[in-house]
Short mmCIF file of C-alpha atoms and ligand atoms in Angstrom, two decimals:
data_model
loop_
_atom_site.label_atom_id
_atom_site.label_comp_id
_atom_site.label_asym_id
_atom_site.label_seq_id
_atom_site.Cartn_x
_atom_site.Cartn_y
_atom_site.Cartn_z
CA MET A 1 -17.41 -10.08 49.28
CA ARG A 2 -16.06 -11.06 45.91
CA ARG A 3 -17.55 -14.07 44.23
CA ASN A 4 -15.70 -17.31 43.76
CA LEU A 5 -15.50 -17.50 39.93
CA PRO A 6 -14.98 -20.77 38.16
CA SER A 7 -11.60 -21.09 36.53
CA ARG A 8 -10.10 -23.50 34.08
CA SER A 9 -6.47 -24.77 33.57
CA HIS A 10 -7.00 -25.16 29.83
CA TYR A 11 -9.36 -24.38 27.00
CA ALA A 12 -10.84 -27.37 25.16
CA ALA A 13 -8.60 -26.88 22.08
CA GLU A 14 -5.47 -26.80 24.29
CA VAL A 15 -5.94 -30.38 25.45
CA LYS A 16 -3.41 -31.93 23.16
CA PRO A 17 -1.56 -35.28 23.18
CA GLU A 18 1.51 -33.61 24.75
CA LEU A 19 -0.53 -33.30 27.94
CA ASP A 20 -0.93 -37.09 28.23
CA GLY A 21 -1.01 -38.00 31.97
CA SER A 22 -1.57 -34.49 33.24
CA ARG A 23 -4.60 -33.33 35.25
CA VAL A 24 -6.66 -30.58 33.65
CA SER A 25 -9.80 -28.56 34.47
CA LEU A 26 -12.19 -27.37 31.84
CA ILE A 27 -15.36 -25.24 31.79
CA GLY A 28 -17.86 -25.26 29.00
CA TRP A 29 -21.18 -26.25 27.61
CA VAL A 30 -22.23 -29.90 27.03
CA HIS A 31 -22.32 -30.16 23.32
CA GLU A 32 -23.37 -33.74 23.01
CA ILE A 33 -23.62 -36.80 25.19
CA ARG A 34 -23.10 -40.39 23.82
CA ASP A 35 -23.94 -43.20 26.13
CA LEU A 36 -22.54 -46.57 25.17
CA GLY A 37 -23.45 -48.38 28.39
CA GLY A 38 -20.32 -48.88 30.38
CA ILE A 39 -18.78 -45.81 28.92
CA LYS A 40 -20.12 -42.35 28.28
CA PHE A 41 -18.66 -39.55 26.21
CA ILE A 42 -19.40 -35.94 27.01
CA LEU A 43 -18.36 -33.61 24.33
CA LEU A 44 -17.45 -30.35 26.11
CA ARG A 45 -17.50 -27.17 24.06
CA ASP A 46 -15.93 -23.78 24.91
CA VAL A 47 -14.98 -20.78 22.79
CA SER A 48 -11.96 -22.61 21.50
CA GLY A 49 -13.61 -25.84 20.33
CA ILE A 50 -14.76 -29.22 21.57
CA CYS A 51 -12.98 -31.78 23.83
CA GLN A 52 -14.01 -35.35 24.51
CA VAL A 53 -14.54 -36.10 28.20
CA THR A 54 -14.84 -39.90 28.82
CA VAL A 55 -16.72 -41.34 31.72
CA ARG A 56 -15.59 -44.86 32.56
CA LYS A 57 -18.47 -45.85 34.81
CA GLU A 58 -16.85 -48.89 36.44
CA ASN A 59 -14.30 -46.83 38.33
CA LEU A 60 -16.69 -44.13 39.68
CA PRO A 61 -18.56 -43.76 42.90
CA GLN A 62 -22.32 -43.95 42.83
CA GLN A 63 -22.83 -40.41 43.82
CA LEU A 64 -20.77 -39.07 40.95
CA LEU A 65 -22.49 -41.47 38.49
CA GLU A 66 -25.89 -40.02 39.58
CA LYS A 67 -24.63 -36.47 39.00
CA ILE A 68 -23.49 -37.49 35.52
CA GLU A 69 -26.80 -39.12 34.66
CA ASP A 70 -28.40 -35.85 35.44
CA ILE A 71 -26.39 -33.86 32.92
CA GLY A 72 -27.92 -32.74 29.63
CA SER A 73 -27.08 -30.84 26.44
CA GLU A 74 -26.08 -27.24 26.89
CA ASP A 75 -25.66 -27.40 30.69
CA VAL A 76 -22.63 -25.38 31.74
CA VAL A 77 -20.21 -27.70 33.56
CA TYR A 78 -16.86 -27.70 35.29
CA VAL A 79 -14.82 -30.86 34.69
CA GLU A 80 -11.63 -32.28 36.12
CA GLY A 81 -9.77 -35.27 34.83
CA LEU A 82 -6.66 -36.91 33.48
CA VAL A 83 -5.55 -36.40 29.87
CA LYS A 84 -5.09 -39.63 27.88
CA ASN A 85 -4.10 -40.11 24.26
CA GLN A 86 -6.89 -41.56 22.34
CA PRO A 87 -6.43 -41.93 18.60
CA LYS A 88 -10.16 -42.44 18.12
CA ALA A 89 -11.12 -39.08 19.68
CA ARG A 90 -11.41 -36.06 17.41
CA LEU A 91 -8.31 -34.25 18.80
CA GLY A 92 -6.48 -37.58 19.37
CA VAL A 93 -6.96 -37.09 23.11
CA GLU A 94 -9.53 -37.46 25.78
CA VAL A 95 -10.03 -36.40 29.40
CA ILE A 96 -10.93 -39.21 31.79
CA LEU A 97 -13.49 -37.64 34.10
CA GLU A 98 -12.79 -37.57 37.80
CA LYS A 99 -15.03 -34.67 38.90
CA ILE A 100 -17.89 -32.68 37.46
CA ASP A 101 -19.96 -29.77 38.71
CA ILE A 102 -23.01 -28.33 37.10
CA LEU A 103 -22.64 -24.53 36.98
CA SER A 104 -25.86 -23.73 35.13
CA ARG A 105 -28.57 -25.93 33.69
CA ALA A 106 -30.25 -25.72 30.34
CA SER A 107 -33.94 -26.54 30.01
CA ARG A 108 -35.06 -29.87 28.66
CA PRO A 109 -35.93 -30.62 26.04
CA LEU A 110 -33.93 -28.03 24.03
CA PRO A 111 -35.99 -26.32 21.34
CA TYR A 112 -33.19 -26.73 18.76
CA ASP A 113 -30.43 -29.14 18.01
CA VAL A 114 -27.12 -27.39 18.59
CA THR A 115 -24.95 -30.06 17.08
CA GLY A 116 -26.44 -29.51 13.58
CA LYS A 117 -27.23 -33.18 13.11
CA VAL A 118 -30.88 -32.39 12.59
CA SER A 119 -30.77 -30.00 9.70
CA ALA A 120 -32.96 -26.87 9.97
CA GLY A 121 -34.03 -24.23 7.56
CA ILE A 122 -32.61 -20.72 7.88
CA ASP A 123 -35.79 -19.26 9.50
CA THR A 124 -35.90 -21.92 12.21
CA ARG A 125 -32.17 -21.41 12.75
CA LEU A 126 -32.57 -17.66 13.09
CA ASP A 127 -35.51 -18.05 15.47
CA HIS A 128 -33.12 -19.91 17.80
CA ARG A 129 -30.08 -17.84 16.79
CA ILE A 130 -28.22 -18.15 20.11
CA LEU A 131 -28.42 -21.90 20.02
CA ASP A 132 -27.65 -22.01 16.35
CA LEU A 133 -24.50 -19.96 16.90
CA ARG A 134 -23.23 -22.48 19.46
CA ASN A 135 -22.60 -24.80 16.59
CA PRO A 136 -18.86 -24.37 15.88
CA GLU A 137 -19.24 -24.08 12.17
CA ASN A 138 -21.75 -21.27 12.57
CA ASN A 139 -19.79 -19.22 15.06
CA ALA A 140 -16.57 -19.80 13.05
CA ILE A 141 -18.04 -17.27 10.56
CA PHE A 142 -18.01 -14.54 13.27
CA LYS A 143 -14.45 -15.28 14.37
CA ILE A 144 -13.51 -14.75 10.74
CA ALA A 145 -15.53 -11.51 10.74
CA ASP A 146 -13.54 -10.38 13.73
CA THR A 147 -10.35 -10.81 11.83
CA VAL A 148 -11.78 -9.04 8.80
CA LEU A 149 -12.65 -5.96 10.85
CA ALA A 150 -9.28 -5.90 12.69
CA ALA A 151 -7.46 -6.33 9.38
CA ALA A 152 -9.45 -3.51 7.77
CA ARG A 153 -8.66 -1.17 10.61
CA GLU A 154 -4.96 -2.18 10.51
CA PHE A 155 -4.81 -1.53 6.73
CA PHE A 156 -6.45 1.91 7.05
CA ARG A 157 -4.11 3.05 9.70
CA MET A 158 -1.13 1.83 7.64
CA ASN A 159 -2.49 3.98 4.79
CA ASN A 160 -3.03 7.12 6.87
CA PHE A 161 -6.74 6.93 7.25
CA ILE A 162 -8.44 8.26 10.43
CA GLU A 163 -11.45 6.43 11.88
CA VAL A 164 -14.52 8.70 12.20
CA ARG A 165 -18.08 8.23 13.44
CA THR A 166 -20.81 10.11 11.66
CA PRO A 167 -24.50 10.49 12.73
CA ARG A 168 -27.10 7.70 12.35
CA ILE A 169 -29.94 10.14 12.75
CA ILE A 170 -30.13 12.46 9.71
CA VAL A 171 -32.46 14.72 7.83
CA THR A 172 -31.76 14.05 4.10
CA ALA A 173 -31.50 10.85 2.01
CA THR A 174 -28.29 10.22 0.10
CA GLU A 175 -28.80 6.81 -1.58
CA GLY A 176 -32.37 7.13 -2.90
CA GLY A 177 -35.43 8.26 -0.99
CA ALA A 178 -37.51 5.10 -1.07
CA ALA A 179 -35.35 3.06 1.18
CA LEU A 180 -35.43 5.44 4.21
CA PHE A 181 -36.60 4.54 7.66
CA GLU A 182 -38.42 7.34 9.26
CA VAL A 183 -38.02 8.07 13.00
CA LYS A 184 -39.90 10.40 15.22
CA TYR A 185 -37.41 12.96 16.41
CA PHE A 186 -38.97 15.01 19.26
CA ASP A 187 -41.52 17.16 17.39
CA SER A 188 -40.15 16.59 13.93
CA LYS A 189 -39.20 13.82 11.56
CA ALA A 190 -35.75 12.37 10.98
CA TYR A 191 -34.38 9.31 9.16
CA LEU A 192 -31.92 6.52 9.88
CA ALA A 193 -28.72 6.98 7.91
CA GLN A 194 -28.32 4.85 4.75
CA SER A 195 -24.65 5.62 4.48
CA PRO A 196 -22.07 8.20 5.93
CA GLN A 197 -21.84 9.66 2.44
CA LEU A 198 -22.19 13.45 2.90
CA TYR A 199 -20.39 13.51 6.25
CA LYS A 200 -17.42 11.52 5.04
CA GLU A 201 -17.11 13.94 2.09
CA GLU A 202 -17.16 16.93 4.37
CA LEU A 203 -14.57 15.34 6.73
CA VAL A 204 -11.91 15.10 3.96
CA THR A 205 -11.65 18.87 4.25
CA VAL A 206 -10.33 18.26 7.79
CA PHE A 207 -8.58 14.91 7.92
CA GLU A 208 -7.94 14.27 4.19
CA ARG A 209 -8.39 10.55 4.60
CA VAL A 210 -11.17 9.03 6.67
CA PHE A 211 -12.80 5.64 7.17
CA GLU A 212 -15.89 4.54 9.02
CA ILE A 213 -17.13 1.06 9.85
CA GLY A 214 -20.59 0.99 11.18
CA PRO A 215 -24.26 -0.04 10.79
CA PHE A 216 -26.50 1.61 8.23
CA PHE A 217 -30.20 1.19 7.51
CA ARG A 218 -32.23 0.72 4.38
CA ALA A 219 -35.92 -0.05 4.25
CA GLU A 220 -35.49 -2.70 1.52
CA GLU A 221 -38.83 -3.82 0.26
CA SER A 222 -37.44 -6.68 -1.75
CA HIS A 223 -36.71 -9.80 0.24
CA THR A 224 -33.43 -11.20 -1.27
CA ARG A 225 -30.55 -13.26 -0.06
CA ARG A 226 -28.21 -10.26 -0.25
CA HIS A 227 -30.31 -7.42 1.21
CA VAL A 228 -31.10 -6.68 4.85
CA SER A 229 -32.47 -3.61 6.58
CA GLU A 230 -29.42 -3.19 8.82
CA PHE A 231 -26.00 -3.85 7.35
CA THR A 232 -22.38 -2.89 8.11
CA SER A 233 -20.60 -0.60 5.70
CA ILE A 234 -16.92 -0.11 5.47
CA ASP A 235 -16.53 3.37 4.03
CA ILE A 236 -13.58 5.46 2.99
CA GLU A 237 -13.19 8.94 1.56
CA ALA A 238 -9.92 10.48 0.49
CA ALA A 239 -8.94 13.94 -0.73
CA PHE A 240 -6.69 14.39 -3.78
CA LEU A 241 -7.65 10.98 -5.22
CA ASP A 242 -10.01 9.99 -8.04
CA LEU A 243 -11.79 6.72 -8.72
CA TYR A 244 -8.59 5.00 -9.85
CA GLY A 245 -6.78 5.81 -6.63
CA VAL A 246 -9.54 4.53 -4.44
CA MET A 247 -10.06 1.39 -6.52
CA GLU A 248 -6.44 0.55 -5.87
CA ILE A 249 -6.94 1.06 -2.17
CA LEU A 250 -10.01 -1.19 -2.28
CA GLU A 251 -8.32 -4.08 -3.99
CA ARG A 252 -5.23 -3.87 -1.76
CA LEU A 253 -7.59 -3.90 1.31
CA ILE A 254 -9.31 -7.06 0.02
CA VAL A 255 -5.88 -8.74 -0.44
CA HIS A 256 -4.77 -7.65 3.06
CA ILE A 257 -7.92 -9.13 4.52
CA TYR A 258 -7.45 -12.48 2.75
CA LYS A 259 -3.83 -12.64 4.02
CA ARG A 260 -4.84 -12.00 7.65
CA VAL A 261 -7.79 -14.37 7.55
CA ILE A 262 -5.55 -17.13 6.12
CA GLU A 263 -2.94 -16.44 8.84
CA GLU A 264 -5.17 -16.10 11.77
CA ARG A 265 -8.22 -18.25 11.04
CA SER A 266 -6.94 -21.50 9.57
CA LYS A 267 -8.86 -23.58 12.12
CA GLU A 268 -12.15 -21.77 11.29
CA LEU A 269 -11.55 -22.02 7.56
CA GLU A 270 -10.96 -25.73 7.92
CA LEU A 271 -14.16 -26.17 9.97
CA LEU A 272 -16.01 -24.50 7.13
CA SER A 273 -14.14 -26.54 4.51
CA ILE A 274 -12.86 -23.40 2.78
CA ASP A 275 -9.61 -23.30 0.88
CA LEU A 276 -9.08 -19.58 0.75
CA LYS A 277 -6.58 -18.23 -1.83
CA VAL A 278 -5.37 -14.66 -1.91
CA PRO A 279 -6.79 -13.09 -5.12
CA GLU A 280 -4.26 -11.70 -7.62
CA LEU A 281 -3.78 -8.02 -8.20
CA PRO A 282 -4.87 -6.00 -10.03
CA PHE A 283 -8.52 -7.08 -10.32
CA PRO A 284 -9.76 -6.99 -13.90
CA ARG A 285 -11.48 -3.69 -14.85
CA TYR A 286 -14.29 -3.45 -17.33
CA THR A 287 -16.59 -0.51 -18.28
CA TYR A 288 -20.34 -0.43 -18.09
CA ASP A 289 -20.31 -0.34 -21.89
CA ASP A 290 -18.09 -3.48 -22.00
CA MET A 291 -20.57 -5.26 -19.83
CA LEU A 292 -23.57 -4.07 -21.91
CA LYS A 293 -21.87 -5.57 -24.98
CA GLU A 294 -21.17 -8.82 -23.14
CA LEU A 295 -24.86 -9.03 -22.14
CA LYS A 296 -25.91 -8.35 -25.74
CA ASP A 297 -23.58 -11.10 -26.93
CA SER A 298 -25.33 -13.49 -24.45
CA GLY A 299 -28.64 -12.55 -25.94
CA MET A 300 -29.72 -10.28 -23.09
CA GLU A 301 -30.31 -6.68 -24.11
CA LEU A 302 -30.24 -3.85 -21.58
CA GLU A 303 -31.09 -0.31 -22.60
CA TRP A 304 -28.13 2.06 -22.12
CA GLY A 305 -28.52 3.92 -18.90
CA GLU A 306 -30.41 1.27 -17.04
CA ASP A 307 -28.75 -0.34 -13.97
CA PHE A 308 -28.05 -4.03 -14.06
CA GLY A 309 -30.78 -6.23 -12.55
CA THR A 310 -30.17 -9.53 -10.90
CA GLU A 311 -30.79 -11.44 -14.11
CA HIS A 312 -28.09 -9.39 -15.86
CA LEU A 313 -25.60 -9.79 -13.04
CA ARG A 314 -26.19 -13.53 -12.98
CA ILE A 315 -25.13 -13.67 -16.63
CA LEU A 316 -22.01 -11.50 -16.05
CA GLY A 317 -21.20 -13.64 -13.01
CA GLU A 318 -21.10 -16.85 -15.09
CA LYS A 319 -18.15 -15.43 -17.07
CA HIS A 320 -16.45 -13.44 -14.28
CA LYS A 321 -15.97 -15.80 -11.37
CA GLY A 322 -13.79 -13.81 -9.14
CA TYR A 323 -13.28 -10.11 -8.23
CA TYR A 324 -13.60 -7.52 -10.85
CA PHE A 325 -14.47 -3.83 -11.22
CA ILE A 326 -17.17 -2.30 -13.49
CA THR A 327 -16.44 1.41 -14.09
CA HIS A 328 -17.99 4.44 -15.82
CA PHE A 329 -21.68 3.87 -15.21
CA PRO A 330 -24.18 6.23 -16.79
CA THR A 331 -24.42 9.38 -14.69
CA LYS A 332 -28.16 9.06 -14.50
CA SER A 333 -27.92 5.66 -12.89
CA LYS A 334 -25.75 6.88 -10.02
CA PRO A 335 -26.38 9.09 -6.97
CA PHE A 336 -26.19 12.90 -7.25
CA TYR A 337 -22.76 13.23 -5.59
CA ILE A 338 -20.85 11.16 -8.27
CA GLN A 339 -18.63 13.17 -10.68
CA PRO A 340 -19.73 13.09 -14.31
CA CYS A 341 -16.82 12.57 -16.78
CA GLU A 342 -15.40 15.81 -18.14
CA ASP A 343 -15.21 14.56 -21.65
CA ASN A 344 -18.59 12.93 -21.67
CA PRO A 345 -21.00 13.95 -18.80
CA GLU A 346 -23.41 11.15 -19.73
CA LEU A 347 -20.83 8.84 -18.10
CA SER A 348 -19.61 9.14 -14.60
CA GLU A 349 -16.39 8.50 -12.66
CA SER A 350 -18.01 5.68 -10.74
CA PHE A 351 -17.31 1.94 -10.15
CA ASP A 352 -18.72 -1.13 -8.46
CA LEU A 353 -16.56 -3.91 -7.11
CA MET A 354 -18.11 -7.31 -8.07
CA TYR A 355 -17.52 -10.85 -7.02
CA SER A 356 -19.04 -13.04 -9.68
CA TRP A 357 -22.66 -11.69 -9.69
CA ILE A 358 -22.59 -10.00 -6.36
CA GLU A 359 -21.92 -6.30 -5.90
CA LEU A 360 -19.65 -5.86 -2.90
CA ALA A 361 -18.85 -2.12 -3.11
CA SER A 362 -19.58 1.04 -4.99
CA GLY A 363 -17.85 4.30 -5.17
CA GLY A 364 -16.23 6.92 -7.35
CA THR A 365 -14.86 10.42 -7.78
CA ARG A 366 -17.17 13.00 -6.13
CA ILE A 367 -18.35 16.29 -7.34
CA SER A 368 -16.27 18.96 -5.69
CA ASP A 369 -17.85 22.03 -7.28
CA ARG A 370 -20.86 23.44 -5.55
CA LYS A 371 -22.62 24.70 -8.70
CA LEU A 372 -22.36 21.24 -10.33
CA LEU A 373 -23.62 19.54 -7.16
CA GLU A 374 -26.63 21.85 -7.11
CA LYS A 375 -27.32 21.06 -10.73
CA ARG A 376 -27.18 17.34 -10.07
CA LEU A 377 -29.51 17.60 -7.07
CA ILE A 378 -32.06 19.37 -9.28
CA GLU A 379 -31.65 16.85 -12.07
CA GLN A 380 -32.43 14.01 -9.56
CA GLY A 381 -35.53 15.90 -8.36
CA LEU A 382 -34.08 16.67 -4.88
CA ASN A 383 -34.71 19.81 -2.90
CA VAL A 384 -31.52 21.93 -2.98
CA LYS A 385 -32.61 23.85 0.11
CA ALA A 386 -32.71 20.74 2.21
CA PHE A 387 -29.02 20.19 1.39
CA GLU A 388 -27.81 23.70 2.26
CA TYR A 389 -26.08 22.44 5.41
CA HIS A 390 -23.94 20.31 3.15
CA LEU A 391 -23.60 22.61 0.20
CA LYS A 392 -22.08 25.45 2.27
CA VAL A 393 -19.10 23.23 3.09
CA TYR A 394 -18.17 23.58 -0.65
CA ASP A 395 -17.75 27.31 -0.11
CA TYR A 396 -14.75 26.73 2.25
CA GLY A 397 -12.28 24.83 0.06
CA MET A 398 -13.48 21.44 -1.15
CA PRO A 399 -10.71 19.48 -2.84
CA ILE A 400 -11.11 16.79 -5.41
CA HIS A 401 -11.99 13.62 -3.51
CA ALA A 402 -13.18 10.03 -4.02
CA GLY A 403 -14.23 7.06 -1.87
CA TRP A 404 -16.31 3.93 -1.68
CA GLY A 405 -18.56 1.91 0.58
CA LEU A 406 -17.96 -1.86 0.96
CA GLY A 407 -20.67 -4.13 2.40
CA LEU A 408 -18.98 -6.09 5.22
CA GLU A 409 -21.55 -8.82 5.10
CA ARG A 410 -21.41 -9.18 1.30
CA LEU A 411 -17.64 -9.59 1.62
CA LEU A 412 -18.20 -12.17 4.29
CA MET A 413 -20.59 -14.13 2.12
CA VAL A 414 -17.83 -14.44 -0.38
CA LEU A 415 -15.05 -15.29 2.18
CA VAL A 416 -17.05 -18.03 3.93
CA ASN A 417 -18.97 -19.15 0.84
CA LYS A 418 -22.55 -18.60 1.98
CA ASN A 419 -25.35 -17.64 -0.39
CA ASN A 420 -27.65 -16.04 2.16
CA ILE A 421 -26.42 -12.85 3.83
CA ARG A 422 -28.42 -13.77 7.01
CA GLU A 423 -25.86 -16.52 7.72
CA VAL A 424 -23.18 -13.94 8.23
CA ILE A 425 -25.12 -11.57 10.50
CA LEU A 426 -25.51 -12.40 14.13
CA PHE A 427 -29.07 -11.11 14.41
CA PRO A 428 -30.30 -10.13 10.97
CA ARG A 429 -32.99 -7.59 10.29
CA ASP A 430 -35.25 -7.63 7.30
CA LYS A 431 -38.85 -6.78 6.39
CA PHE A 432 -40.03 -9.99 8.08
CA ARG A 433 -37.61 -10.21 10.97
CA LEU A 434 -37.22 -7.91 13.94
CA THR A 435 -36.42 -10.53 16.54
CA PRO A 436 -34.40 -12.13 18.10
P1 AMO B 501 -24.22 1.57 -2.13
O1 AMO B 501 -25.65 1.97 -1.99
O2 AMO B 501 -23.91 0.82 -3.36
O3 AMO B 501 -23.28 2.80 -2.03
O4 AMO B 501 -23.83 0.68 -0.86
C1 AMO B 501 -22.48 0.21 -0.71
C2 AMO B 501 -22.46 -1.27 -0.38
O5 AMO B 501 -23.16 -1.58 0.80
C3 AMO B 501 -23.76 -2.84 0.69
N1 AMO B 501 -25.20 -2.68 0.89
C4 AMO B 501 -26.00 -3.59 1.42
N2 AMO B 501 -25.70 -4.77 2.01
C5 AMO B 501 -26.73 -5.48 2.60
N3 AMO B 501 -27.96 -5.05 2.57
C6 AMO B 501 -28.35 -3.93 2.01
N4 AMO B 501 -29.62 -3.54 2.04
C7 AMO B 501 -27.32 -3.11 1.41
N5 AMO B 501 -27.28 -1.89 0.82
C8 AMO B 501 -26.01 -1.67 0.48
C9 AMO B 501 -23.44 -3.35 -0.62
C10 AMO B 501 -23.07 -2.16 -1.45
O6 AMO B 501 -22.20 -2.40 -2.54
N6 AMO B 501 -22.55 5.93 -0.35
C11 AMO B 501 -22.28 4.90 -1.36
C12 AMO B 501 -20.92 4.33 -1.31
C13 AMO B 501 -19.89 5.38 -1.79
O7 AMO B 501 -20.03 5.82 -2.94
O8 AMO B 501 -18.90 5.68 -1.03
C14 AMO B 501 -23.24 3.70 -1.09
O9 AMO B 501 -23.88 3.65 -0.01
O10 AMO B 501 -22.26 -4.22 -0.51
#
């Protein structure tokens, strides 16, 4: 026999002053209870928001009152009542309780204050992540993330990209060997993928334009506010484009995402007190050498060829508050697959997309010539033989191509104005956290 499932007439956020006088039924979690003696307020929360349910004790039978006394925070309840305009309530409206059923109980006392009134540090919050996420401000971030992902997919389709899925279990590193997670793979050794790099490059020879959105893994030793061991990368690769072409795609994607988030998530943005403005195109473009000069002018020297450290990026970020590109990094500071400049092989056709001091994406034109790729592998101390499976693809018609990888969580940090990446990941993983 089929179960009798609870059903509601309205979601909490749909209870509006226009419904004054009508009867509604709601289902949700008890967010908070305020008892003022003769009157009691139950704040009922569902996925849409919070609605005030008012208990006027004088009019209610004893049996119902006893049931209400028994209710506690985070219990799942079914409520029926009459809608009444109430300028003092948060939505200008309340539901006068007539009936309540407890559908599932929460334990007492709760280990964590869901309302956010008792402030907790990030570690305590993450230890109780499911309760932490019930706070509307915290889950608003993930509703915005949902729109970001949908907007990205929409944008890629509009621009003729095909969504692909590449392996997470691989045999060779692409983004530097140190940050690899090793896995036992039957009788041999394999690694968790750090990026879809080589596969996305190979796939341009079939689909010309591909994108992938998925989790990648890096054994990051340093514990920072912008690194985790499992992150989501939004990747593209496109044949017959160079760095300039894919930079344009990237900045147009960012603008498209802003527009969609503003259109679809105004409620969530308001909850988070964020006034999002679509950034202007084109984003400013600077070269690595420009930035080195800027650093020097600020009294911070960096040897040519070295990558920027946090202290350098902080200084650059003070001057460049919004989105900007840094292009043409020294070849030796970039991975083996990045194309060196024809007129000066010390420099490469590479770029990073920055927001203030945070790197959001990196990419560039790729090497499309097998001999040059082999040379670069050797220069970086890598074993050419281990890459044979990849190199042979270059024998069958490899066009010029370019692409980038954009960190979804880094972009979210910017969009929702959080300074710790763990705030924008449901269940973050880092060196010190493998649960929940
Ligand atoms: P890169 O290594 O710069 O490039 O990574 C691309 C983007 O991914 C994000 N990212 C991370 N986010 C959180 N935690 C981490 N540990 C982490 N590591 C990386 C960042 C970064 O800018 N294959 C190239 C991309 C390409 O050239 O197409 C790559 O992986 O936002």
